[in-house]
Coordinates of C-alpha atoms in Angstrom, one line a residue:
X1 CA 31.5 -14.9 -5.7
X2 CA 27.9 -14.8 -6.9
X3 CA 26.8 -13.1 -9.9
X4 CA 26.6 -8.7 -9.6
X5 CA 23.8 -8.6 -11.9
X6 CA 20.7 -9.3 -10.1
X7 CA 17.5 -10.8 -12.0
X8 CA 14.4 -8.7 -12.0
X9 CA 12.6 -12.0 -10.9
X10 CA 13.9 -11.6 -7.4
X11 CA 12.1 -8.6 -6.3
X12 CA 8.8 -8.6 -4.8
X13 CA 6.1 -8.1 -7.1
X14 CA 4.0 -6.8 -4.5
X15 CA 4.8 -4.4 -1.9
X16 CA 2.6 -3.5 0.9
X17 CA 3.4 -0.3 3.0
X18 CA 2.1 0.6 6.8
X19 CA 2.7 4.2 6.3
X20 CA 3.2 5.0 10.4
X21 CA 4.8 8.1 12.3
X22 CA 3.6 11.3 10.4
X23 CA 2.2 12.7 13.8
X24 CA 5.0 11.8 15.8
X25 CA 7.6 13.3 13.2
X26 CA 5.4 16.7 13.2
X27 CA 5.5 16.6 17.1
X28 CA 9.2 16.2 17.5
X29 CA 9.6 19.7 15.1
X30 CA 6.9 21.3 17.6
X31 CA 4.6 21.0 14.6
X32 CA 1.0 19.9 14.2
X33 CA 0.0 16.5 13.3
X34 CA -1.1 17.9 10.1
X35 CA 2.1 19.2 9.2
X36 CA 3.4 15.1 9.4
X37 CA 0.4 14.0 7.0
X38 CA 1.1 16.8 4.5
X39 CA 4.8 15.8 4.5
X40 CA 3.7 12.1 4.3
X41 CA 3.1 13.1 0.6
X42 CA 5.9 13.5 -0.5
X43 CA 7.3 9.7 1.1
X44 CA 4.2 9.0 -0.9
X45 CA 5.4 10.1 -4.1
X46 CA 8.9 8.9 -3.6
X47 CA 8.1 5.3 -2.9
X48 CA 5.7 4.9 -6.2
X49 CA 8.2 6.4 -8.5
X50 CA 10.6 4.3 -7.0
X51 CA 9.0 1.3 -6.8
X52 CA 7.6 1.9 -10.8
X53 CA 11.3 2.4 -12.3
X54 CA 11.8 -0.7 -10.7
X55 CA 9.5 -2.5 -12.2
X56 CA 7.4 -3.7 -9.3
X57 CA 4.0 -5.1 -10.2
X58 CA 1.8 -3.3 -7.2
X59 CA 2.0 -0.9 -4.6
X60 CA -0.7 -1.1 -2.2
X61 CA -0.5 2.0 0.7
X62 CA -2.4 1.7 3.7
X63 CA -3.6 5.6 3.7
X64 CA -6.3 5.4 6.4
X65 CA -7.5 1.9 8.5
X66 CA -11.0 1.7 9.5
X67 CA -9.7 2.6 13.3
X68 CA -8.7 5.9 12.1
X69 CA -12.2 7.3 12.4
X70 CA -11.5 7.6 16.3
X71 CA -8.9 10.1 15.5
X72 CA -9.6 13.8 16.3
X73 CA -12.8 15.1 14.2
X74 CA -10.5 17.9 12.7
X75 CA -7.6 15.7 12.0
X76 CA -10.0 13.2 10.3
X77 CA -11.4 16.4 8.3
X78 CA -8.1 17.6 7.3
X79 CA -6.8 14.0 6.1
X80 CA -10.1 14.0 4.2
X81 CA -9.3 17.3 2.6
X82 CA -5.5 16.2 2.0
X83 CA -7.2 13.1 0.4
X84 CA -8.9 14.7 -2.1
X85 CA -6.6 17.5 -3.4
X86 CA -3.7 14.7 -3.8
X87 CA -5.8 12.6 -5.8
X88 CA -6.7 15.6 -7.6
X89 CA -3.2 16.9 -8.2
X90 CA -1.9 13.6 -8.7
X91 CA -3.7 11.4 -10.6
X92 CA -2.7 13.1 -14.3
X93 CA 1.1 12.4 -13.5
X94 CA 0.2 9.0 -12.8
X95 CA -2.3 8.2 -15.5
X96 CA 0.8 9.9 -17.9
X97 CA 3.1 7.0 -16.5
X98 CA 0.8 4.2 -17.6
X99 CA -0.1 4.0 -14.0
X100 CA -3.2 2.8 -12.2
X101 CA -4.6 3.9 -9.5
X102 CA -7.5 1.8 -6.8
X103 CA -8.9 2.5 -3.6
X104 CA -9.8 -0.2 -1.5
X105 CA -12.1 -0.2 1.5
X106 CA -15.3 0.7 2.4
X107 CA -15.5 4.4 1.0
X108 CA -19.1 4.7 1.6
X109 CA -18.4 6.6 4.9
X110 CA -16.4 9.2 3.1
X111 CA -18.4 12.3 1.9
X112 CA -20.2 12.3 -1.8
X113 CA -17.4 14.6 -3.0
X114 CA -14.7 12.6 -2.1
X115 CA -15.8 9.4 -3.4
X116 CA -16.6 10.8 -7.0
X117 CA -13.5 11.8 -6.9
X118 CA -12.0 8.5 -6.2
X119 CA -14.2 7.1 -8.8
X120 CA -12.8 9.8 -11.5
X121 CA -9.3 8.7 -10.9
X122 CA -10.1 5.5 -11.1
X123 CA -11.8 5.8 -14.1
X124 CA -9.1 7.8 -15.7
X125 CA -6.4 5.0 -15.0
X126 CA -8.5 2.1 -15.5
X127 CA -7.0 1.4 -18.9
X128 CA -3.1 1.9 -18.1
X129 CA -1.4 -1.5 -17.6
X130 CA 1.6 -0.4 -15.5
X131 CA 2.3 -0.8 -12.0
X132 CA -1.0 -0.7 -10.4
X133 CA -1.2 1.5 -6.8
X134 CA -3.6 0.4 -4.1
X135 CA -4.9 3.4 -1.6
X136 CA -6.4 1.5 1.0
X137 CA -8.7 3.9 3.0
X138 CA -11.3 3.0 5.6
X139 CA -9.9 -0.4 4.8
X140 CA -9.5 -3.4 7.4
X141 CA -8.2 -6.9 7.1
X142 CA -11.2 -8.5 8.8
X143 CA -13.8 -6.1 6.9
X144 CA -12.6 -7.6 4.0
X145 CA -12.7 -10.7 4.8
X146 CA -15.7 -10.3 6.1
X147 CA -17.2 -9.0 3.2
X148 CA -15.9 -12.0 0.7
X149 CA -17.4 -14.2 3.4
X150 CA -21.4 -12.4 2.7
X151 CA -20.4 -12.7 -0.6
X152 CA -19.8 -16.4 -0.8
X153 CA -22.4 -16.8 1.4
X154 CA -24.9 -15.5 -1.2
X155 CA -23.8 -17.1 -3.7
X156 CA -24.6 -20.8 -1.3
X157 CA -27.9 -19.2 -0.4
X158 CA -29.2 -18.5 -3.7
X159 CA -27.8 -22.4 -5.1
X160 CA -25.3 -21.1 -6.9
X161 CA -22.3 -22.5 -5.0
X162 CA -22.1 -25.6 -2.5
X163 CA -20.5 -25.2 0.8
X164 CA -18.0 -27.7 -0.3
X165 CA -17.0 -25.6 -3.5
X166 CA -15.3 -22.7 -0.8
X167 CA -11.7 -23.0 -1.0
X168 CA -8.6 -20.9 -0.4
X169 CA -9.2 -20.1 -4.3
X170 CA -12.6 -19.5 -3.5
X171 CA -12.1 -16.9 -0.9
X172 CA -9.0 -15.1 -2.5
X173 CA -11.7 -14.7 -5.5
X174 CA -13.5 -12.6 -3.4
X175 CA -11.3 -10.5 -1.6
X176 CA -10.2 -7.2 -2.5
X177 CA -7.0 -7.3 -5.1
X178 CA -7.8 -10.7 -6.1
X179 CA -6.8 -9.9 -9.7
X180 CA -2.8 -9.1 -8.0
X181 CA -0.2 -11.1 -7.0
X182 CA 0.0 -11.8 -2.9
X183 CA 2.0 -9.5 -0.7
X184 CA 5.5 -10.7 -0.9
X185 CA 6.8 -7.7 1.1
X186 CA 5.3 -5.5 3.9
X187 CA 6.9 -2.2 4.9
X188 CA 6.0 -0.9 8.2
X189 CA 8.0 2.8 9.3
X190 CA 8.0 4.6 12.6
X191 CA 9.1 1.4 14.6
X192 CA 5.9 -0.3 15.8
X193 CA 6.3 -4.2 14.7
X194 CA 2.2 -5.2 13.9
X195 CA -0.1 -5.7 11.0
X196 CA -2.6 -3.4 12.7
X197 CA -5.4 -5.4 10.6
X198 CA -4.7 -4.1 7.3
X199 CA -4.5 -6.8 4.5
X200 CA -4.6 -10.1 6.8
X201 CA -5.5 -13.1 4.0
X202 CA -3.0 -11.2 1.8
X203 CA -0.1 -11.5 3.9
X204 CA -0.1 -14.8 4.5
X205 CA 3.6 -15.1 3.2
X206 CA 4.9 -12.0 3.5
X207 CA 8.4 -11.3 4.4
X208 CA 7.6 -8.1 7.2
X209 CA 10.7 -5.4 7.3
X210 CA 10.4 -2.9 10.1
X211 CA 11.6 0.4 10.6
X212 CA 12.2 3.0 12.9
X213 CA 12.0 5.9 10.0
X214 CA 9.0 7.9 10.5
X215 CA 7.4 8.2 7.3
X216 CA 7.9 11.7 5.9
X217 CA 11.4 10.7 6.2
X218 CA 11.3 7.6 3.8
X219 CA 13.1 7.9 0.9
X220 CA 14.3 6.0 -2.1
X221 CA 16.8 4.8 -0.6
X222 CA 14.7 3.6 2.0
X223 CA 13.1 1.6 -0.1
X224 CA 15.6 0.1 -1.6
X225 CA 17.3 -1.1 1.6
X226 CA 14.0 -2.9 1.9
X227 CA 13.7 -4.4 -1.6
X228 CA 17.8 -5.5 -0.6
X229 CA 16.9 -7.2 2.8
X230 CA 13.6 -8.8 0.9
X231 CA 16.2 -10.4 -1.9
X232 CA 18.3 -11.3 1.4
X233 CA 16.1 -12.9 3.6
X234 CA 15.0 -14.8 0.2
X235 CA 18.2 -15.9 -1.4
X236 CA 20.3 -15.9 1.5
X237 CA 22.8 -14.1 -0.3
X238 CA 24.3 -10.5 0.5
X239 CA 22.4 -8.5 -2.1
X240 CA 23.5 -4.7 -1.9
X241 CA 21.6 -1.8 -2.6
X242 CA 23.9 -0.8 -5.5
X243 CA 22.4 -3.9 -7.1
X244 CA 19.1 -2.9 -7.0
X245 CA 19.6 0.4 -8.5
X246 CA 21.1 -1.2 -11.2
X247 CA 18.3 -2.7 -12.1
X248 CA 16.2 0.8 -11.9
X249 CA 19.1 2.1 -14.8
X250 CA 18.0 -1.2 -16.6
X251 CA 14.2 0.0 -16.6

């Protein structure tokens, strides 16, 4: 028999989350695809307030790729709009739970109100030291590693830094979240099994759990079924779900 009590040191310290299947969960009501994205809040607000009582170090939510611009002009309006009355609404309860809240991407495509709003929110969490929650919005994998790359490559221009100097270190310096520790679990709902180029250096070695809940429909105990078949697939042991909430009473 192993041990009930699980350690806190088991859990990821990082979860990543492909939030997929807003549209599709609208359309099977008969529903707009607005209707999904508006419900996707509230899977939104679940899984941080989950994932914080349990004490995991970073969030990072995939809220809108760089390939989302293709979209509908009106759907990519609305999200825009949703965008900035959630962060709006939302950023005082999280900045009152020691929480801190980044965007990452390229946000200079998004309009001059919505981006001093970002930077508002940011600046009003900047300072909290709890669980830190990543939006990435007009965010891709290879943009970013793109960008570290014209970084580094500036740096070697201007003499600062010899070619031989670039390392895995090097690189992860330079990429978004560098200051966070690696993906350890990804979350992808709705079914499809791909990365869809979000965080690509980041999740190297991340344990990937699919699933075929659309995402207004995740839940805590969604998550924690994850967080269980993380501690599984890394321990090898039968860790239950009724463990992990243990350790949310503990927190």
């Amino acid at each position: 028999m192993h041990n009930t009590q699980l350690s806190p040191d088991l859990l990821p310290k990082h979860i990543a989350v492909i939030m997929d299947g807003n549209g599709r969960w609208a359309k099977a009501q008969g529903k707009p695809r607005i209707f999904g994205h508006k419900n996707g809040v509230t899977a939104v607000r679940k899984t941080i307030s989950t994932a914080a009582r349990l004490g995991i170090k970073a969030v990072t939510l995939f809220a809108f790729s760089s390939e989302n611009w293709r979209r509908p002009e009106e759907e990519v309006g609305v999200l825009m709009e949703l965008f900035i009355t959630v962060l709006s609404t939302e950023v005082k309860k999280l900045h009152k739970n020691n929480l801190r809240l980044r965007v990452i991407g390229d946000t200079a495509r998004f309009s001059e109100r919505l981006q001093k709003k970002i930077a508002q929110a940011e600046a009003l969490t900047a300072s909290n030291d709890g669980m830190v929650i990543n939006i990435a919005a007009n965010y891709g994998g290879k943009w970013d590693i793109l960008e570290a790359t014209k970084s580094i490559a500036a740096k070697v221009q201007a003499g600062e830094m010899s070619i031989d100097a670039i390392d895995d270190d090097v690189m992860t310096a330079h990429l978004t979240m560098s200051d966070l520790p690696e993906v350890d679990l990804l979350i992808r709902t709705s079914g499809e099994c791909r990365i869809s180029n979000f965080m690509l250096w980041q999740l190297a070695y991340a344990e990937m759990y699919f699933t075929p809940i659309y995402w207004p429909e995740f839940n805590e105990d969604s998550l924690i079924e994850a967080v269980s078949w993380f501690v599984d697939r890394e321990r090898r042991f039968g860790c239950t779900g009724e463990q992990v909430k243990a350790l949310m009473e503990c927190n």
